[in-house]
CSV table of C-alpha atoms in Angstrom, one decimal:
chain,number,residue,atom,x,y,z
A,1294,MET,CA,144.0,208.9,90.8
A,1295,PHE,CA,142.2,207.2,93.6
A,1296,GLU,CA,143.9,204.7,95.9
A,1297,PRO,CA,144.2,201.1,94.5
A,1298,ALA,CA,143.2,198.0,96.4
A,1299,LYS,CA,146.0,195.7,97.7
A,1300,ILE,CA,147.5,193.5,94.9
A,1301,VAL,CA,147.8,189.8,95.6
A,1302,MET,CA,149.7,186.9,94.2
A,1303,GLN,CA,147.5,183.8,93.6
A,1304,PRO,CA,149.3,180.4,93.5
A,1305,LEU,CA,148.0,178.0,90.9
A,1306,CYS,CA,148.3,174.5,92.4
A,1307,SER,CA,147.9,172.0,89.6
A,1308,ARG,CA,148.9,168.4,88.8
A,1309,LEU,CA,150.1,169.7,85.5
A,1310,TYR,CA,152.6,172.1,87.1
A,1311,ASP,CA,153.6,169.5,89.7
A,1312,ARG,CA,154.3,167.1,86.8
A,1313,PHE,CA,156.7,169.6,85.2
A,1314,GLY,CA,158.1,170.8,88.5
A,1315,VAL,CA,157.3,174.5,88.2
A,1316,ASP,CA,156.0,176.9,90.8
A,1317,VAL,CA,153.2,179.1,89.1
A,1318,SER,CA,151.5,182.1,90.5
A,1319,VAL,CA,149.2,184.8,89.0
A,1320,LEU,CA,149.8,188.4,89.8
A,1321,ARG,CA,146.3,189.6,90.3
A,1322,LEU,CA,146.5,193.2,88.9
A,1323,ASP,CA,142.8,192.8,88.0
A,1324,GLY,CA,142.1,193.3,91.7
A,1325,ILE,CA,143.5,196.9,91.8
A,1326,HIS,CA,140.1,198.4,91.1
A,1327,PRO,CA,136.8,196.9,89.7
A,1328,LEU,CA,136.8,199.4,86.8
A,1329,VAL,CA,140.3,200.7,86.3
A,1330,SER,CA,142.0,197.3,86.6
A,1331,GLY,CA,145.2,195.7,85.7
A,1332,ASN,CA,147.7,197.4,83.5
A,1333,LYS,CA,145.3,200.2,82.8
A,1334,TRP,CA,145.9,201.6,86.3
A,1335,PHE,CA,149.6,202.0,85.5
A,1336,LYS,CA,149.3,203.1,81.9
A,1337,LEU,CA,146.7,205.8,82.4
A,1338,ARG,CA,148.2,207.4,85.5
A,1339,PRO,CA,150.8,209.6,83.7
A,1340,ALA,CA,148.3,210.9,81.1
A,1341,LEU,CA,145.7,211.7,83.8
A,1342,GLU,CA,148.3,213.7,85.8
A,1343,GLN,CA,149.4,215.6,82.7
A,1344,ALA,CA,145.8,216.4,81.7
A,1345,ARG,CA,145.0,217.7,85.1
A,1346,LYS,CA,148.1,220.0,85.0
A,1347,LEU,CA,147.2,221.2,81.5
A,1348,ARG,CA,143.5,221.4,82.3
A,1349,CYS,CA,142.6,219.7,79.1
A,1350,PRO,CA,140.6,216.7,78.0
A,1351,ILE,CA,142.2,213.3,77.1
A,1352,LEU,CA,141.4,211.8,73.7
A,1353,SER,CA,142.1,208.2,72.9
A,1354,PHE,CA,141.1,205.3,70.6
A,1355,GLY,CA,139.5,201.9,71.0
A,1356,GLY,CA,137.0,199.3,69.8
A,1357,ALA,CA,133.4,198.8,71.0
A,1358,TRP,CA,134.5,196.6,73.9
A,1359,SER,CA,137.8,198.3,74.7
A,1360,ASN,CA,139.2,197.8,78.2
A,1361,HIS,CA,141.3,200.9,77.7
A,1362,ILE,CA,138.3,203.1,76.7
A,1363,HIS,CA,136.3,201.7,79.7
A,1364,ALA,CA,139.0,202.4,82.2
A,1365,LEU,CA,139.9,205.8,80.8
A,1366,ALA,CA,136.2,206.9,81.0
A,1367,TYR,CA,135.9,206.0,84.6
A,1368,ALA,CA,139.3,207.3,85.6
A,1369,GLY,CA,138.6,210.6,83.9
A,1370,PHE,CA,135.2,210.8,85.7
A,1371,GLN,CA,136.8,210.2,89.1
A,1372,SER,CA,139.7,212.5,88.4
A,1373,GLY,CA,137.7,215.4,87.0
A,1374,VAL,CA,139.3,215.1,83.6
A,1375,GLU,CA,137.1,215.2,80.4
A,1376,THR,CA,137.5,212.3,78.1
A,1377,VAL,CA,136.9,211.6,74.4
A,1378,GLY,CA,136.8,208.2,72.8
A,1379,ILE,CA,137.3,207.7,69.1
A,1380,ILE,CA,135.5,204.4,68.6
A,1381,ARG,CA,136.0,202.0,65.7
A,1382,GLY,CA,132.6,201.0,64.5
A,1383,GLU,CA,129.0,202.1,64.0
A,1384,PRO,CA,127.1,204.6,66.3
A,1385,GLU,CA,124.7,201.8,67.1
A,1386,TYR,CA,127.5,200.3,69.3
A,1387,ALA,CA,126.9,203.2,71.7
A,1388,ALA,CA,124.1,201.1,73.3
A,1389,ASN,CA,126.3,198.2,74.3
A,1390,ALA,CA,127.1,197.7,78.0
A,1391,MET,CA,130.7,199.0,77.9
A,1392,LEU,CA,130.0,202.2,75.9
A,1393,SER,CA,126.9,202.9,77.9
A,1394,ASP,CA,129.2,202.9,81.0
A,1395,ALA,CA,131.6,205.3,79.2
A,1396,ARG,CA,128.8,207.7,78.3
A,1397,ARG,CA,127.4,207.6,81.8
A,1398,TRP,CA,130.8,208.6,83.1
A,1399,GLY,CA,130.8,211.6,80.7
A,1400,MET,CA,133.0,210.4,77.9
A,1401,ARG,CA,132.2,212.0,74.5
A,1402,LEU,CA,132.1,209.3,71.8
A,1403,GLN,CA,133.0,209.8,68.1
A,1404,PHE,CA,132.5,206.8,65.8
A,1405,VAL,CA,134.7,206.3,62.8
A,1406,ASP,CA,134.8,203.6,60.1
A,1407,ARG,CA,137.7,201.1,59.9
A,1408,LYS,CA,139.4,203.0,57.1
A,1409,THR,CA,139.5,206.2,59.1
A,1410,TYR,CA,140.5,204.3,62.2
A,1411,ARG,CA,143.7,203.1,60.5
A,1412,PHE,CA,145.0,206.7,60.8
A,1413,ARG,CA,144.8,206.7,64.6
A,1414,ASP,CA,148.7,206.8,64.9
A,1415,CYS,CA,149.0,209.5,62.2
A,1416,ALA,CA,150.3,212.8,63.7
A,1417,HIS,CA,148.2,214.9,61.4
A,1418,TYR,CA,145.0,213.1,62.2
A,1419,GLN,CA,145.8,213.2,65.9
A,1420,HIS,CA,146.4,217.0,65.7
A,1421,GLN,CA,143.2,217.5,63.9
A,1422,LEU,CA,141.2,215.5,66.5
A,1423,SER,CA,142.9,217.4,69.3
A,1424,LEU,CA,141.9,220.7,67.9
A,1425,GLU,CA,138.3,219.5,67.3
A,1426,HIS,CA,138.0,218.5,71.0
A,1427,GLY,CA,139.5,221.5,72.8
A,1428,ASP,CA,143.3,221.0,72.5
A,1429,ALA,CA,142.9,217.5,73.9
A,1430,LEU,CA,145.9,215.4,75.1
A,1431,VAL,CA,146.0,212.5,72.6
A,1432,VAL,CA,146.8,209.1,74.1
A,1433,PRO,CA,147.5,206.3,71.7
A,1434,GLU,CA,145.3,203.2,71.6
A,1435,GLY,CA,145.9,201.1,74.6
A,1436,GLY,CA,147.5,203.9,76.5
A,1437,THR,CA,151.0,203.0,75.3
A,1438,THR,CA,153.5,205.9,75.7
A,1439,PRO,CA,157.0,206.3,77.0
A,1440,SER,CA,155.6,207.7,80.3
A,1441,ALA,CA,153.4,204.6,80.6
A,1442,VAL,CA,156.4,202.4,80.2
A,1443,HIS,CA,158.0,204.0,83.2
A,1444,SER,CA,154.7,203.6,85.2
A,1445,VAL,CA,154.3,200.0,84.2
A,1446,SER,CA,157.9,199.3,85.2
A,1447,GLU,CA,156.9,200.0,88.8
A,1448,ILE,CA,155.1,196.6,88.9
A,1449,TRP,CA,158.4,195.0,89.7
A,1450,GLN,CA,158.5,197.1,92.9
A,1451,LEU,CA,155.2,195.8,94.2
A,1452,PRO,CA,155.7,194.0,97.6
A,1453,VAL,CA,154.3,190.7,96.3
A,1454,MET,CA,156.8,190.8,93.4
A,1455,ARG,CA,159.8,191.5,95.6
A,1456,GLU,CA,158.8,188.7,97.9
A,1457,GLN,CA,158.1,186.2,95.1
A,1458,GLY,CA,161.4,185.9,93.2
A,1459,VAL,CA,160.7,185.5,89.5
A,1460,ASP,CA,162.6,183.3,87.0
A,1461,LEU,CA,160.0,183.6,84.2
A,1462,LEU,CA,157.3,186.2,83.8
A,1463,LEU,CA,154.6,186.2,81.1
A,1464,THR,CA,152.2,188.9,80.0
A,1465,ALA,CA,149.6,189.3,77.2
A,1466,VAL,CA,150.6,191.8,74.6
A,1467,GLY,CA,148.2,194.2,72.7
A,1468,SER,CA,149.8,197.6,72.0
A,1469,GLY,CA,153.1,196.6,73.7
A,1470,GLY,CA,153.3,199.1,76.5
A,1471,THR,CA,152.9,196.6,79.3
A,1472,LEU,CA,155.5,194.3,77.9
A,1473,ALA,CA,157.9,197.2,77.4
A,1474,GLY,CA,157.5,198.4,81.0
A,1475,LEU,CA,158.1,194.9,82.4
A,1476,VAL,CA,161.2,194.5,80.2
A,1477,ALA,CA,162.5,197.9,81.2
A,1478,ALA,CA,162.8,197.1,84.9
A,1479,LYS,CA,163.4,193.3,84.6
A,1480,PRO,CA,165.7,192.1,87.4
A,1481,GLU,CA,168.9,190.4,86.3
A,1482,GLY,CA,168.3,186.7,85.9
A,1483,SER,CA,164.6,187.0,85.1
A,1484,ARG,CA,163.1,186.3,81.7
A,1485,VAL,CA,160.0,188.0,80.3
A,1486,LEU,CA,157.8,186.5,77.6
A,1487,GLY,CA,155.1,188.4,75.7
A,1488,VAL,CA,152.0,186.6,74.4
A,1489,PRO,CA,150.6,188.6,71.5
A,1490,VAL,CA,146.8,188.6,71.2
A,1491,LEU,CA,146.8,189.7,67.6
A,1492,LYS,CA,148.7,188.6,64.6
A,1493,CYS,CA,152.1,190.3,64.6
A,1494,GLY,CA,155.7,189.5,63.7
A,1495,PRO,CA,159.1,191.2,63.7
A,1496,GLU,CA,157.3,194.6,63.5
A,1497,MET,CA,156.0,194.1,67.0
A,1498,VAL,CA,159.5,193.3,68.3
A,1499,SER,CA,160.8,196.5,66.6
A,1500,ARG,CA,158.0,198.5,68.1
A,1501,ILE,CA,158.8,197.3,71.6
A,1502,ASN,CA,162.5,198.1,71.1
A,1503,ALA,CA,161.7,201.5,69.8
A,1504,LEU,CA,159.3,202.2,72.7
A,1505,LEU,CA,162.0,201.2,75.2
A,1506,LEU,CA,164.5,203.5,73.5
A,1507,ARG,CA,162.0,206.4,73.6
A,1508,ALA,CA,161.5,205.7,77.3
A,1509,GLY,CA,165.3,205.8,77.8
A,1510,TYR,CA,166.0,202.1,78.2
A,1511,ALA,CA,168.9,201.1,75.9
A,1512,ASP,CA,169.3,197.4,77.0
A,1513,SER,CA,166.3,195.3,76.0
A,1514,SER,CA,167.8,191.8,76.4
A,1515,GLY,CA,166.2,188.9,78.3
A,1516,TRP,CA,162.8,188.9,76.7
A,1517,GLU,CA,161.0,187.2,73.8
A,1518,LEU,CA,157.7,187.5,71.9
A,1519,LEU,CA,155.8,184.3,71.3
A,1520,GLU,CA,154.6,185.4,67.9
A,1521,ASP,CA,152.5,182.3,67.2
A,1522,ALA,CA,150.4,182.4,70.4
A,1523,HIS,CA,147.6,184.6,69.1
A,1524,ARG,CA,145.3,181.7,68.3
A,1525,GLY,CA,144.0,183.2,65.0
A,1526,GLY,CA,144.1,186.9,65.7
A,1527,TYR,CA,142.6,189.6,67.9
A,1528,ALA,CA,139.4,188.6,69.8
A,1529,ARG,CA,139.3,185.3,68.0
A,1530,LEU,CA,137.5,182.8,70.2
A,1531,ASP,CA,137.4,179.0,69.8
A,1532,ALA,CA,135.8,176.2,71.8
A,1533,GLU,CA,139.0,175.1,73.6
A,1534,LEU,CA,139.7,178.6,74.8
A,1535,ALA,CA,136.1,179.1,76.0
A,1536,ALA,CA,136.2,175.7,77.9
A,1537,MET,CA,139.5,176.7,79.6
A,1538,ILE,CA,138.0,180.0,80.7
A,1539,LYS,CA,135.1,178.1,82.3
A,1540,HIS,CA,137.3,175.5,83.9
A,1541,VAL,CA,139.8,177.9,85.4
A,1542,ASP,CA,137.0,180.0,86.9
A,1543,GLU,CA,135.3,177.0,88.4
A,1544,VAL,CA,138.5,175.3,89.8
A,1545,TYR,CA,140.7,178.3,90.7
A,1546,ARG,CA,138.2,181.1,91.0
A,1547,LEU,CA,140.3,183.0,88.5
A,1548,PRO,CA,138.4,185.1,86.0
A,1549,LEU,CA,139.9,185.2,82.6
A,1550,ASP,CA,138.9,187.1,79.5
A,1551,PRO,CA,139.0,185.6,75.9
A,1552,VAL,CA,141.0,188.4,74.4
A,1553,TYR,CA,144.1,188.6,76.7
A,1554,THR,CA,144.4,186.5,79.8
A,1555,ALA,CA,143.0,183.2,78.5
A,1556,LYS,CA,145.5,183.2,75.6
A,1557,LEU,CA,148.3,184.0,78.2
A,1558,LEU,CA,147.5,180.9,80.3
A,1559,MET,CA,147.1,178.6,77.3
A,1560,ALA,CA,150.4,179.8,75.8
A,1561,PHE,CA,152.2,179.1,79.0
A,1562,ASN,CA,150.7,175.6,79.4
A,1563,ARG,CA,151.8,174.7,75.8
A,1564,LEU,CA,155.3,175.9,76.6
A,1565,LEU,CA,155.5,173.3,79.3
A,1566,PHE,CA,154.6,170.5,76.9
A,1567,GLU,CA,157.1,171.8,74.5
A,1568,GLY,CA,159.8,171.6,77.1
A,1569,ARG,CA,160.6,175.3,77.0
A,1570,VAL,CA,160.2,175.9,80.8
A,1571,VAL,CA,163.1,174.8,83.1
A,1572,ALA,CA,162.0,172.5,86.0
A,1573,GLY,CA,162.2,174.3,89.3
A,1574,SER,CA,161.3,177.7,87.7
A,1575,LYS,CA,159.3,180.3,89.7
A,1576,VAL,CA,156.8,181.5,87.1
A,1577,VAL,CA,154.5,184.6,87.4
A,1578,LEU,CA,151.6,185.1,85.0
A,1579,VAL,CA,150.5,188.8,84.9
A,1580,HIS,CA,146.7,189.1,85.0
A,1581,THR,CA,146.4,192.4,83.2
A,1582,GLY,CA,142.7,192.8,84.2
A,1583,GLY,CA,140.2,194.2,81.7
A,1584,LEU,CA,137.3,191.8,81.5
A,1585,GLN,CA,135.2,193.8,79.0
A,1586,GLY,CA,135.9,191.0,76.5
A,1587,VAL,CA,133.8,188.7,78.6
A,1588,ARG,CA,130.9,191.1,78.4
A,1589,GLY,CA,131.3,191.2,74.6
A,1590,HIS,CA,131.5,187.5,74.2
A,1591,GLN,CA,129.3,186.1,76.9
A,1592,ALA,CA,126.8,184.3,74.7
A,1593,ARG,CA,129.5,182.7,72.5
A,1594,LEU,CA,131.6,181.8,75.5
A,1595,SER,CA,128.8,179.7,77.0
A,1596,MET,CA,127.9,178.1,73.7
A,1597,LEU,CA,131.4,177.2,72.8
A,1598,ALA,CA,132.4,176.0,76.2
A,1599,SER,CA,129.4,173.6,76.3
A,1600,ALA,CA,130.3,172.3,72.9
A,1601,PHE,CA,133.9,171.4,73.7
A,1602,SER,CA,134.6,167.8,74.3
A,1603,GLY,CA,138.4,167.3,74.0
A,1604,PRO,CA,141.1,167.3,76.7
A,1605,LEU,CA,142.1,170.6,78.2
A,1606,VAL,CA,145.7,171.6,78.6
A,1607,VAL,CA,145.2,172.9,82.2
């Protein structure tokens, strides 16, 4: 893959954090690249290397505003790897901004209904799709594989992470690969918290543990999933969340998306009020990039943010 930009750590100076005596910074993985940003840079790298060696296309899955599909399409274009996107939804979605980008970068799109999309993790269905698209390398939704876990674990080796010292690290959780990678290489004494962006439960914890085992990591202690932090489910947007996105962008020049990173920040702030963060802690919030959710919710974001009148937990 192409060379990434320098990754920075952005301090968040706030009276709220001063009040609770915590040192909070954001790991700006979104700055790696304008199109292959955040965790996608790490998760896609092993698949692209394998596809180039095998000289085959990569096939993967996502919704009409998928950060993963968007990043894969561009990375494939730049790396000379053909890509195929199995998209949940109607062919009319092909005209939206994200999928228009993907098509411009050469991704072949195949639209399937929700019932069919539920088979995306089925080995038989994946094999059938692979054959249909030239013995394609099938990458699960979100890019979560054992190889991706190893690649994501390298985040801990970034210079800004080694310099920082981390007591508590939080990341948003979709398919679970980023959380697994961060747990895999967690330094002794650091805790990792996952903020799910979709309704989940013990099955997600089991999935993370199984993924760690498949990647060769037996010890998975020192982490927790905040199962109730999803705020209603995947891509659910409310006025408070929209107002917080606007406020954080204006005050901190920190762009957040409504699907992942906004829920992450809100979950952390609520942990403070619940007394679940030790005073004196050095906290890192991982900005996993991927702002396609903003493009997909722009009109609603503006409307809801303007309508919100209550106090913000920021």
